[in-house]
């Protein structure tokens, strides 16, 4: 008896909760098998696949209006459940109904009220299925009777009451790591023990380690994993080249940032009678990281490389990520190549996917390619004379690819990114805005096209793999977005919403005062992209089929895609479609990788935010010009030219009483008629840089 048999029976049975004996008899469980049957029932209940009622009967969650999923807690105290089921609506959970659920826990929620127009259904957490964080970082506070830790993350809304081992010396205000051993519920608080004192907030050199600990990231590799990595040959043998397309004679380059070490992708270009031949050649990591090996299990647990300013926590040991898997100049490397023939309109008319052996001739940087395309740099033009025409042809093709994506409605918000420079002690020395040039853009376009081509190929051959999906905005997000854009004469229809509908609005308001307001609101209405084995499409890219194929050194889903493609190439196009077990495996991998990606992104954002606060803290009392980036009921946020953002609290606006317009997202003075809107230019004074909260406070230097 297995899980599938039990669930299949319950789905096709009377569709009512069954007693333990009733279920066992219906499934023909023999007395000698009852112990293993009971254990299996227990495991299914623990995972939330089946639910036990108060009367000790078992049923499926949807029998009892229950939904499983991951709950995200807002710092204001409410939760949003993202259901496991494909296409299921998100569920709103009031703080009073969280019943001890913590941020990112997997929980079971009972739906109590259906969603009204533009709103999510409402529910109540019945129980936590799987806790996301057993360890938290927070601030220690001891009173006369008890001690507690207030988590750093405001989304972890429960304080943890703690004991402190005698060997640990801790004082009020210290940042500590706490282990939770008793979880909160509706009737009791969380309890735990202090594991480690992490130091004071003022020490910039500790930021990196603190972020790693806070987000549960993996830093060092175990010796057994390193030993397995060291067994991999650090050169490509002739035996490994057999049966592969030999592309070592092709003129091939990598184009990356100056500080990149793990070079996943190389490109080739040629003009043809039809138009273009574009080659995207990706490191064949799957050749070295075999399924179920120690390397594979470690890569799966990490799921992604994490880039923390000038440091990286790699998914794979450096022996692989920086050496044999990296497409280093002048060295033979194994690859998976996607070679596409495109017509003069940059449409793919034919392609081939091959296992290959390649040799990169030049390691280019975005900066050098941008200078070469701009012209005027004699030194670079002499150094790369043999490649200038190739880069010009690449840029010509990339512009056509971009135009094609624009035509089908792909969204391009193009918000600026920032880069923080730090010294050897972790102290920030410079914060600058990073502009994307032609070099960055052409690589982005080529990778998108390769990802689409591979995804379509695997889908048409019915291979289980992971799509990268990005679903359209949910009803509540779209309702709020319509409230804003209706002020400017626009409206989006929820039914059959297409990315082109949003792009049309963005193009129509380009250069107008409300452009930044609408673009920001659109961006915030978007759902988070994730990995699933189902082709739900990529809304932002306007792609029907999309996957991540181009970065297997740093993303586990790409490695999964490589394995699916390799199996197909090795066994031939007539290979039968994957079975249900493979599909179920993809579901689990997709969920895990999506969550680890979110963790990595949060850690990366948090460290950048912390360094920005440290940097601006050097300028207390100084004035800066900035732009209003968002408006809330408690004030408005201002973004400086270098992308540092701070809050102007409504209490500091002492010239008038200001009301918040939640439709137009403005603050309006009752008596003066002054108005603060997204996109307004203001001059602000830096009044506070709170390192503990990673928050900057501004005040208006001049009230207009």
XYZ file of C-alpha atoms in Angstrom:
704
model
C 0.000 0.000 0.000
C 1.414 3.410 -0.943
C 0.502 7.065 -0.850
C -0.863 7.118 -4.399
C -3.237 4.221 -3.723
C -4.676 5.861 -0.605
C -5.172 9.261 -2.228
C -6.569 7.731 -5.416
C -9.125 5.748 -3.424
C -10.216 8.781 -1.429
C -10.610 10.834 -4.597
C -12.756 8.243 -6.329
C -14.562 6.983 -3.239
C -17.553 8.370 -1.378
C -15.756 11.692 -0.946
C -16.436 11.861 2.773
C -14.136 11.507 5.800
C -13.492 7.854 6.644
C -12.557 6.240 9.936
C -9.171 4.510 10.224
C -10.698 1.017 10.155
C -13.097 1.947 7.393
C -10.236 3.231 5.259
C -8.059 0.173 5.983
C -10.846 -2.266 5.123
C -11.765 -0.401 1.932
C -8.146 -0.616 0.779
C -7.818 -4.273 1.720
C -5.096 -3.798 4.335
C -4.157 -7.086 5.980
C -3.651 -7.287 9.762
C 0.071 -7.959 9.321
C 0.365 -4.763 7.256
C -1.427 -2.497 9.721
C 1.732 -1.141 11.368
C 3.228 0.086 8.099
C -0.218 1.349 6.998
C -0.533 3.336 10.217
C 2.924 4.875 9.723
C 2.033 5.831 6.163
C -1.213 7.462 7.329
C 0.795 9.388 9.912
C 3.246 10.643 7.284
C 0.424 11.717 4.963
C -1.256 13.556 7.819
C 1.981 15.294 8.781
C 2.502 16.462 5.186
C -1.089 17.670 4.959
C -2.034 15.261 2.149
C -4.870 14.002 4.328
C -6.554 15.600 7.343
C -7.762 13.995 10.573
C -10.961 15.467 12.000
C -11.813 15.916 15.677
C -13.772 12.679 15.454
C -10.705 10.778 14.253
C -11.853 10.468 10.673
C -9.636 11.031 7.624
C -10.407 13.079 4.557
C -8.800 15.083 1.785
C -8.190 18.779 2.474
C -10.580 19.945 -0.243
C -13.356 17.835 1.308
C -13.275 20.214 4.265
C -12.604 23.438 2.377
C -8.938 23.355 3.419
C -6.045 24.659 1.333
C -2.322 23.905 1.691
C 0.387 26.403 0.854
C 3.134 28.781 1.933
C 2.071 31.744 4.037
C 3.811 35.085 3.746
C 3.373 37.370 6.749
C 3.284 41.134 6.322
C 4.959 43.268 8.984
C 1.540 44.765 9.689
C 0.509 41.385 11.031
C -1.646 39.751 8.346
C -0.799 36.822 6.087
C -1.210 35.863 2.421
C -1.372 32.153 1.582
C 0.058 31.071 -1.777
C -1.664 27.720 -2.417
C 0.210 24.659 -3.648
C -2.474 23.964 -6.212
C -1.945 25.387 -9.669
C -4.242 28.343 -10.547
C -5.703 28.487 -7.002
C -6.444 31.939 -5.582
C -4.295 33.464 -2.873
C -6.021 33.628 0.529
C -5.969 36.552 2.962
C -5.520 35.706 6.652
C -6.090 38.300 9.371
C -3.543 38.422 12.179
C -6.092 37.083 14.667
C -6.484 33.994 12.475
C -2.785 33.170 11.998
C -2.839 30.925 15.085
C 0.931 30.848 15.459
C 1.840 30.549 11.783
C 5.171 32.231 11.028
C 6.547 33.811 7.873
C 7.100 31.279 5.058
C 5.652 28.308 7.003
C 3.770 25.657 5.043
C 0.298 25.662 6.555
C -3.252 24.404 6.208
C -5.882 27.136 5.880
C -9.669 26.877 6.081
C -11.461 29.231 3.707
C -14.119 31.108 5.672
C -15.251 33.686 3.167
C -15.159 33.857 -0.617
C -13.417 36.805 -2.194
C -15.485 39.801 -3.155
C -14.772 41.824 -6.297
C -11.109 42.707 -6.414
C -10.369 40.954 -3.117
C -8.917 37.626 -2.039
C -10.869 34.945 -0.186
C -10.356 35.038 3.599
C -9.297 32.130 5.777
C -7.904 30.865 9.047
C -4.757 28.825 9.679
C -5.751 25.410 11.029
C -2.238 24.135 11.616
C 1.374 24.457 10.499
C 2.521 21.556 8.329
C 6.184 22.520 8.077
C 8.046 25.271 9.907
C 10.327 27.398 7.729
C 12.774 28.681 10.340
C 14.080 26.851 13.389
C 16.629 29.600 14.005
C 16.112 33.356 14.038
C 18.296 36.412 14.532
C 17.035 39.157 16.799
C 17.639 41.588 19.643
C 17.917 40.261 23.197
C 15.898 41.932 25.941
C 15.750 40.762 29.575
C 13.225 42.045 32.091
C 13.030 41.198 35.776
C 11.045 37.998 35.199
C 11.805 36.789 31.702
C 13.969 37.183 28.602
C 12.852 37.480 25.025
C 14.272 37.966 21.541
C 12.586 40.331 19.097
C 13.301 39.040 15.563
C 15.136 41.378 13.195
C 12.746 40.468 10.402
C 9.539 42.468 11.010
C 7.587 39.737 9.232
C 8.455 37.390 12.100
C 5.796 38.973 14.266
C 6.121 36.776 17.369
C 8.709 37.445 20.090
C 10.575 34.331 21.241
C 10.830 33.815 25.008
C 14.253 32.361 25.666
C 16.541 30.685 28.121
C 20.247 31.510 28.129
C 22.851 28.797 28.781
C 25.308 29.705 31.548
C 28.269 29.624 29.150
C 26.760 32.449 27.052
C 27.191 36.018 28.248
C 24.554 38.293 26.753
C 23.278 41.757 27.583
C 20.250 43.779 26.563
C 20.509 45.071 23.018
C 22.820 42.315 21.791
C 22.026 40.669 18.494
C 21.681 36.919 19.030
C 20.883 33.701 17.234
C 17.983 31.851 18.867
C 16.791 28.283 18.321
C 13.027 27.734 18.605
C 11.985 24.533 20.386
C 8.326 25.350 21.096
C 6.294 26.976 18.359
C 3.607 29.620 18.902
C -0.086 28.891 18.518
C -3.293 30.718 19.358
C -2.812 30.072 23.104
C 0.923 30.343 23.714
C 4.097 32.164 22.709
C 7.187 30.829 20.961
C 9.959 29.531 23.209
C 13.621 28.921 22.476
C 17.203 29.139 23.630
C 20.016 31.520 22.788
C 22.634 29.756 20.679
C 25.136 32.504 20.028
C 25.806 36.199 20.561
C 26.425 37.692 17.123
C 27.829 41.077 18.059
C 26.752 44.681 17.970
C 25.037 46.506 15.125
C 27.828 49.079 14.783
C 30.397 46.505 13.556
C 30.248 46.656 9.734
C 32.637 43.710 9.386
C 29.963 41.409 10.871
C 27.219 42.266 8.355
C 28.118 39.469 5.929
C 28.136 36.753 8.603
C 24.948 38.079 10.201
C 22.992 37.991 6.938
C 24.173 34.431 6.290
C 23.040 33.285 9.737
C 19.781 35.209 9.665
C 18.642 33.703 6.376
C 19.949 30.188 7.023
C 22.345 30.251 4.070
C 25.027 27.625 3.550
C 28.559 28.990 3.514
C 31.285 26.346 3.773
C 31.149 23.001 1.940
C 31.507 19.745 3.848
C 34.765 17.855 3.342
C 32.954 14.936 1.671
C 31.427 17.287 -0.897
C 34.788 18.932 -1.574
C 36.412 15.525 -1.894
C 33.883 14.524 -4.543
C 34.469 17.786 -6.412
C 38.230 17.212 -6.329
C 37.767 13.859 -8.072
C 36.467 15.613 -11.188
C 39.095 15.964 -13.895
C 40.270 19.548 -14.317
C 40.652 19.100 -18.063
C 38.488 17.718 -20.868
C 39.683 14.330 -22.092
C 39.403 13.099 -25.656
C 37.100 10.335 -24.464
C 34.674 12.917 -23.105
C 34.670 14.687 -26.482
C 33.518 11.622 -28.422
C 30.014 11.972 -29.809
C 29.921 15.711 -29.196
C 29.750 18.475 -31.799
C 33.255 19.969 -31.979
C 32.999 23.770 -31.935
C 36.525 24.492 -30.730
C 37.412 26.214 -33.990
C 34.524 28.688 -33.824
C 35.103 32.323 -32.897
C 33.491 32.350 -29.467
C 33.365 34.847 -26.587
C 31.979 35.195 -23.083
C 30.547 38.575 -22.031
C 30.175 39.157 -18.284
C 30.853 41.653 -15.532
C 34.452 42.429 -14.553
C 34.189 40.551 -11.258
C 32.460 37.413 -12.617
C 34.255 34.128 -11.972
C 31.649 31.494 -12.847
C 31.213 31.898 -16.597
C 28.139 29.887 -17.639
C 27.551 31.092 -21.176
C 29.425 31.818 -24.388
C 28.042 33.140 -27.670
C 28.807 32.907 -31.390
C 27.317 34.947 -34.227
C 27.316 34.796 -38.030
C 25.367 36.481 -40.790
C 23.521 34.090 -43.110
C 21.513 34.455 -46.315
C 18.320 34.264 -44.271
C 19.525 36.533 -41.512
C 21.568 35.322 -38.545
C 22.975 32.214 -36.911
C 23.188 32.674 -33.151
C 24.900 30.147 -30.919
C 24.351 30.115 -27.153
C 26.724 27.634 -25.521
C 26.158 26.731 -21.876
C 28.523 24.880 -19.542
C 27.514 21.203 -19.294
C 27.416 21.058 -15.484
C 25.247 17.929 -15.572
C 28.256 15.990 -16.891
C 30.074 16.612 -13.597
C 27.213 16.824 -11.080
C 25.481 13.472 -11.278
C 22.015 12.897 -9.854
C 21.950 11.795 -6.187
C 25.681 12.353 -5.742
C 26.893 14.351 -2.733
C 27.559 17.269 -5.059
C 24.013 17.043 -6.362
C 22.418 16.858 -2.913
C 24.436 19.861 -1.755
C 23.559 21.827 -4.904
C 19.875 20.988 -4.394
C 19.907 22.183 -0.780
C 21.513 25.480 -1.808
C 19.436 25.708 -5.027
C 21.155 28.933 -6.052
C 24.359 30.889 -5.662
C 23.918 33.905 -3.409
C 25.700 37.125 -4.355
C 26.386 39.270 -1.303
C 28.100 42.388 -2.646
C 31.758 41.468 -3.246
C 31.334 37.903 -1.957
C 29.485 34.871 -3.241
C 28.076 31.740 -1.628
C 28.341 29.403 -4.634
C 25.924 26.585 -5.355
C 28.856 24.417 -6.422
C 32.370 24.207 -4.924
C 34.934 26.528 -6.578
C 36.727 23.468 -8.037
C 33.715 23.214 -10.346
C 32.148 26.695 -10.442
C 35.390 28.596 -11.113
C 37.394 25.920 -12.887
C 36.265 22.911 -14.963
C 32.633 24.085 -15.365
C 33.534 27.733 -15.996
C 34.028 28.639 -19.656
C 37.517 30.004 -19.162
C 39.415 31.471 -22.093
C 41.596 29.135 -24.130
C 40.489 25.952 -22.354
C 38.416 23.079 -23.756
C 35.025 22.828 -22.071
C 31.984 20.580 -22.354
C 28.782 22.416 -23.216
C 25.173 22.155 -24.309
C 24.726 24.317 -27.391
C 21.553 25.952 -28.669
C 22.256 27.036 -32.242
C 19.456 29.082 -33.774
C 18.866 30.253 -37.342
C 16.902 33.491 -37.379
C 15.439 35.402 -40.315
C 15.912 39.106 -40.975
C 13.105 39.872 -38.494
C 14.929 37.905 -35.760
C 12.398 35.068 -35.774
C 13.745 31.550 -35.141
C 13.173 29.507 -38.289
C 15.308 26.519 -37.327
C 17.488 25.382 -34.444
C 19.537 22.470 -33.177
C 20.372 21.436 -29.628
C 23.617 19.523 -29.256
C 26.115 18.297 -26.725
C 29.334 20.041 -27.684
C 32.951 20.719 -26.833
C 33.963 24.372 -27.080
C 36.925 26.691 -26.548
C 36.339 30.375 -25.743
C 38.729 32.739 -27.544
C 38.041 35.953 -25.606
C 36.703 36.765 -22.143
C 34.891 40.077 -22.729
C 33.405 42.438 -20.154
C 30.202 44.445 -20.518
C 32.243 47.630 -20.138
C 34.605 46.805 -23.004
C 31.783 45.715 -25.325
C 29.883 48.929 -24.548
C 32.972 51.011 -25.357
C 33.594 49.102 -28.587
C 30.005 49.613 -29.734
C 30.147 53.306 -28.824
C 33.424 53.729 -30.760
C 36.280 56.095 -30.118
C 38.440 53.885 -27.892
C 41.520 53.289 -30.053
C 43.216 50.973 -27.566
C 40.234 48.620 -27.359
C 39.546 48.784 -31.087
C 43.126 47.694 -31.789
C 43.016 44.937 -29.154
C 39.720 43.468 -30.413
C 39.904 44.375 -34.101
C 38.866 40.839 -35.140
C 35.690 40.985 -33.035
C 34.254 44.462 -33.623
C 32.080 43.350 -36.552
C 30.782 40.425 -34.482
C 29.741 42.732 -31.642
C 28.057 45.092 -34.081
C 26.175 42.152 -35.601
C 25.189 40.944 -32.106
C 23.832 44.379 -31.227
C 21.933 44.544 -34.528
C 20.286 41.183 -33.783
C 19.636 42.037 -30.125
C 17.763 45.201 -31.073
C 15.536 43.197 -33.403
C 14.922 40.566 -30.712
C 13.979 43.334 -28.267
C 11.650 44.896 -30.841
C 9.978 41.512 -31.338
C 9.436 41.115 -27.593
C 8.054 44.638 -27.381
C 5.647 43.867 -30.221
C 4.216 40.845 -28.425
C 3.837 42.902 -25.244
C 6.797 41.975 -23.035
C 7.127 44.312 -20.066
C 10.299 46.325 -19.571
C 10.257 48.579 -16.506
C 13.998 49.271 -16.708
C 14.318 50.555 -13.149
C 17.908 51.440 -12.207
C 20.028 49.093 -10.114
C 22.668 50.095 -7.604
C 26.142 48.908 -6.707
C 27.685 49.299 -3.253
C 31.467 49.387 -2.893
C 32.912 48.323 0.479
C 36.400 48.343 1.957
C 38.224 45.428 3.604
C 36.359 46.083 6.888
C 32.935 45.957 5.245
C 32.449 49.713 5.490
C 30.658 51.158 2.420
C 32.749 53.660 0.468
C 30.492 54.395 -2.494
C 26.913 53.806 -3.677
C 26.301 54.311 -7.388
C 23.499 53.798 -9.872
C 24.287 51.142 -12.487
C 23.122 51.746 -16.041
C 22.617 48.863 -18.467
C 24.445 49.295 -21.743
C 24.251 47.416 -25.080
C 26.584 44.659 -23.792
C 24.244 43.752 -20.937
C 21.184 44.057 -23.152
C 22.413 41.839 -25.979
C 23.379 39.025 -23.597
C 19.969 39.309 -21.937
C 18.194 39.044 -25.298
C 20.282 36.048 -26.408
C 19.696 34.187 -23.134
C 15.939 34.834 -23.267
C 15.749 33.465 -26.802
C 17.750 30.344 -25.881
C 15.573 29.751 -22.813
C 12.395 30.014 -24.895
C 13.766 27.678 -27.569
C 14.797 24.976 -25.096
C 11.515 25.234 -23.162
C 9.458 24.828 -26.326
C 11.597 21.890 -27.469
C 11.224 19.967 -24.197
C 7.515 20.757 -23.911
C 6.769 19.517 -27.439
C 8.548 16.251 -26.594
C 6.569 15.850 -23.361
C 9.578 15.813 -21.086
C 9.046 16.585 -17.391
C 11.204 19.596 -16.508
C 10.907 22.942 -14.740
C 9.320 25.901 -16.454
C 10.100 29.383 -15.202
C 6.601 30.815 -14.846
C 5.340 34.288 -14.078
C 1.597 34.535 -13.651
C -0.549 37.576 -14.325
C -1.486 39.919 -11.449
C -4.055 38.548 -9.012
C -7.566 40.071 -8.661
C -6.709 42.201 -5.609
C -3.489 43.566 -7.120
C -5.272 44.342 -10.371
C -8.104 46.052 -8.466
C -5.605 48.350 -6.684
C -3.729 48.996 -9.930
C -6.951 49.982 -11.689
C -7.692 52.438 -8.882
C -4.483 54.274 -9.740
C -4.458 54.118 -13.527
C -8.145 55.080 -13.746
C -7.092 58.548 -12.545
C -5.201 58.900 -15.820
C -7.950 57.504 -18.024
C -6.808 53.861 -18.205
C -8.405 50.576 -17.195
C -7.307 46.938 -17.350
C -9.792 44.099 -17.755
C -9.113 41.084 -15.537
C -10.590 38.712 -18.090
C -8.059 37.691 -20.749
C -5.493 40.179 -19.425
C -2.371 40.179 -21.614
C 1.045 41.729 -20.971
C 0.514 43.806 -24.120
C -2.359 45.566 -22.310
C 0.049 46.811 -19.640
C 2.795 47.603 -22.146
C 0.361 49.677 -24.201
C -0.355 51.844 -21.155
C 3.361 52.197 -20.346
C 4.118 53.268 -23.911
C 1.181 55.695 -23.933
C 2.340 57.590 -20.836
C 6.072 57.558 -21.606
C 7.553 60.953 -20.753
C 4.413 62.161 -18.962
C 4.360 63.150 -15.233
C 2.423 60.050 -14.172
C 4.784 57.605 -15.950
C 6.837 56.706 -12.877
C 3.717 56.350 -10.692
C 2.031 53.920 -13.064
C 5.228 51.930 -13.731
C 5.886 51.486 -9.991
C 2.317 50.386 -9.322
C 2.455 47.913 -12.206
C 5.705 46.457 -10.906
C 4.240 46.041 -7.411
C 1.147 44.317 -8.818
C 3.272 41.576 -10.413
C 3.451 38.119 -8.870
C 6.797 36.554 -8.015
C 8.185 34.293 -10.743
C 8.614 30.646 -9.724
C 9.435 27.142 -10.969
C 6.797 24.535 -11.809
C 6.527 21.563 -14.201
C 3.402 23.128 -15.767
C 3.494 25.576 -18.718
C 1.720 28.521 -17.081
C 3.587 31.024 -19.259
C 5.783 33.962 -18.373
C 3.581 37.061 -18.195
C 6.385 39.618 -17.900
C 8.265 38.276 -20.930
C 5.066 37.468 -22.835
C 6.476 33.976 -23.393
C 4.260 30.929 -23.772
C 7.076 28.534 -22.843
C 10.036 29.659 -20.804
C 12.658 27.928 -18.683
C 16.034 28.626 -17.106
C 18.685 26.871 -19.186
C 21.568 29.335 -19.299
C 23.034 29.360 -15.742
C 23.524 25.804 -14.440
C 26.621 26.763 -12.416
C 24.555 29.018 -10.176
C 20.925 27.785 -10.430
C 19.688 24.274 -9.713
C 16.594 24.520 -12.000
C 18.949 25.077 -14.959
C 20.766 21.890 -14.002
C 17.412 20.056 -13.979
C 16.660 21.380 -17.478
C 20.111 20.260 -18.690
C 19.474 16.742 -17.416
C 16.118 16.557 -19.165
C 17.668 17.790 -22.409
C 20.655 15.443 -22.090
C 18.378 12.428 -21.576
C 16.469 13.385 -24.688
C 19.626 13.886 -26.765
C 21.116 10.588 -25.577
C 17.993 8.444 -26.001
C 16.659 10.076 -29.145
C 13.593 12.041 -30.108
C 11.329 8.991 -29.837
C 11.839 8.629 -26.093
C 8.540 8.089 -24.308
C 7.110 10.891 -22.193
C 8.144 11.005 -18.528
C 6.043 9.207 -15.954
C 3.991 10.538 -13.038
C 6.826 9.942 -10.583
C 9.141 12.275 -12.513
C 6.423 14.920 -12.620
C 5.893 14.691 -8.861
C 9.645 15.032 -8.369
C 9.632 18.193 -10.489
C 6.874 19.662 -8.315
C 8.963 19.213 -5.168
C 12.158 20.522 -6.771
C 10.298 23.547 -8.149
C 8.793 24.439 -4.768
C 12.133 24.075 -3.001
C 14.081 26.102 -5.563
C 11.457 28.866 -5.610
C 11.680 29.225 -1.828
C 15.489 29.157 -1.774
C 15.552 31.787 -4.519
C 13.316 34.039 -2.418
C 15.620 33.524 0.569
C 18.655 34.430 -1.533
C 16.991 37.538 -2.946
C 15.966 38.674 0.534
C 19.510 38.196 1.834
C 21.022 40.074 -1.106
C 18.545 42.963 -0.717
C 19.023 43.113 3.048
C 22.808 43.351 2.890
C 22.616 46.083 0.247
C 20.028 47.960 2.330
C 22.204 47.660 5.448
C 25.282 48.985 3.656
C 23.257 51.860 2.192
C 22.142 52.849 5.698
C 25.746 52.738 6.917
C 26.820 54.864 3.964
C 24.165 57.582 4.299
C 24.769 57.654 8.045
C 27.981 59.549 7.263
C 25.887 62.451 5.975
C 23.526 63.189 8.863
C 22.254 66.742 8.546
C 23.171 67.059 4.858
C 20.667 67.909 2.114
C 20.007 65.839 -1.008
C 17.621 66.082 -3.919
C 15.451 63.038 -4.540
C 12.245 61.736 -6.045
C 9.128 60.551 -4.209
C 9.084 56.787 -4.877
C 5.953 55.783 -2.940
C 3.282 57.350 -0.744
C 1.583 55.761 2.276
C -0.768 56.806 5.057
C 2.229 57.442 7.355
C 4.371 59.486 4.964
C 6.261 59.094 1.720
C 9.514 57.486 0.619
C 12.144 59.457 -1.262
C 14.795 57.881 -3.497
C 18.067 59.740 -3.997
C 20.017 59.766 -7.263
C 22.281 56.980 -5.938
C 19.145 54.819 -5.229
C 19.257 55.175 -1.408
C 15.691 55.428 -0.129
C 14.361 56.945 3.094
C 11.053 57.843 4.746
C 9.672 61.314 5.298
C 7.257 60.590 8.154
C 3.956 62.418 8.086
C 4.607 63.702 11.619
C 7.510 65.792 10.274
C 5.195 67.661 7.879
C 4.276 70.324 10.421
C 3.040 73.019 8.025
C -0.378 71.383 7.639
C -2.487 68.306 8.382
C -2.148 65.833 5.511
C -4.731 63.251 4.384
C -3.813 60.099 2.473
C -5.680 59.455 -0.780
C -5.507 55.659 -1.126
C -6.713 55.741 -4.722
C -4.334 58.345 -6.099
C -1.542 57.522 -3.616
C -1.068 61.137 -2.611
C -0.815 63.110 0.632
C -2.978 66.247 0.483
C -2.742 69.264 2.811
C -6.152 70.221 4.207
C -5.496 73.953 4.349
C -2.568 74.715 2.048
C -3.640 72.429 -0.784
C -0.088 71.081 -1.031
C 0.148 67.604 -2.495
C 2.879 64.971 -2.471
C 2.710 62.402 -5.290
C 4.919 59.628 -6.639
C 7.464 61.165 -8.984
C 7.650 64.574 -7.278
C 11.133 66.067 -6.874
C 11.922 67.176 -3.304
C 14.951 68.256 -1.255
C 15.434 66.274 1.945
C 17.720 66.319 4.960
C 19.170 63.076 6.396
C 18.014 62.952 10.041
C 18.426 59.303 11.028
C 20.201 56.148 9.833
C 18.963 53.212 11.930
C 21.359 50.317 11.369
C 19.371 47.909 13.563
C 16.219 48.412 11.458
C 18.111 49.096 8.183
C 16.014 52.246 7.807
C 16.747 55.836 6.760
C 14.638 58.806 7.882
C 14.490 62.066 5.963
C 12.821 65.387 6.604
C 11.958 67.947 3.991
C 14.711 70.525 3.832
C 12.329 72.943 2.146
C 8.565 72.523 2.222
C 7.292 73.616 -1.204
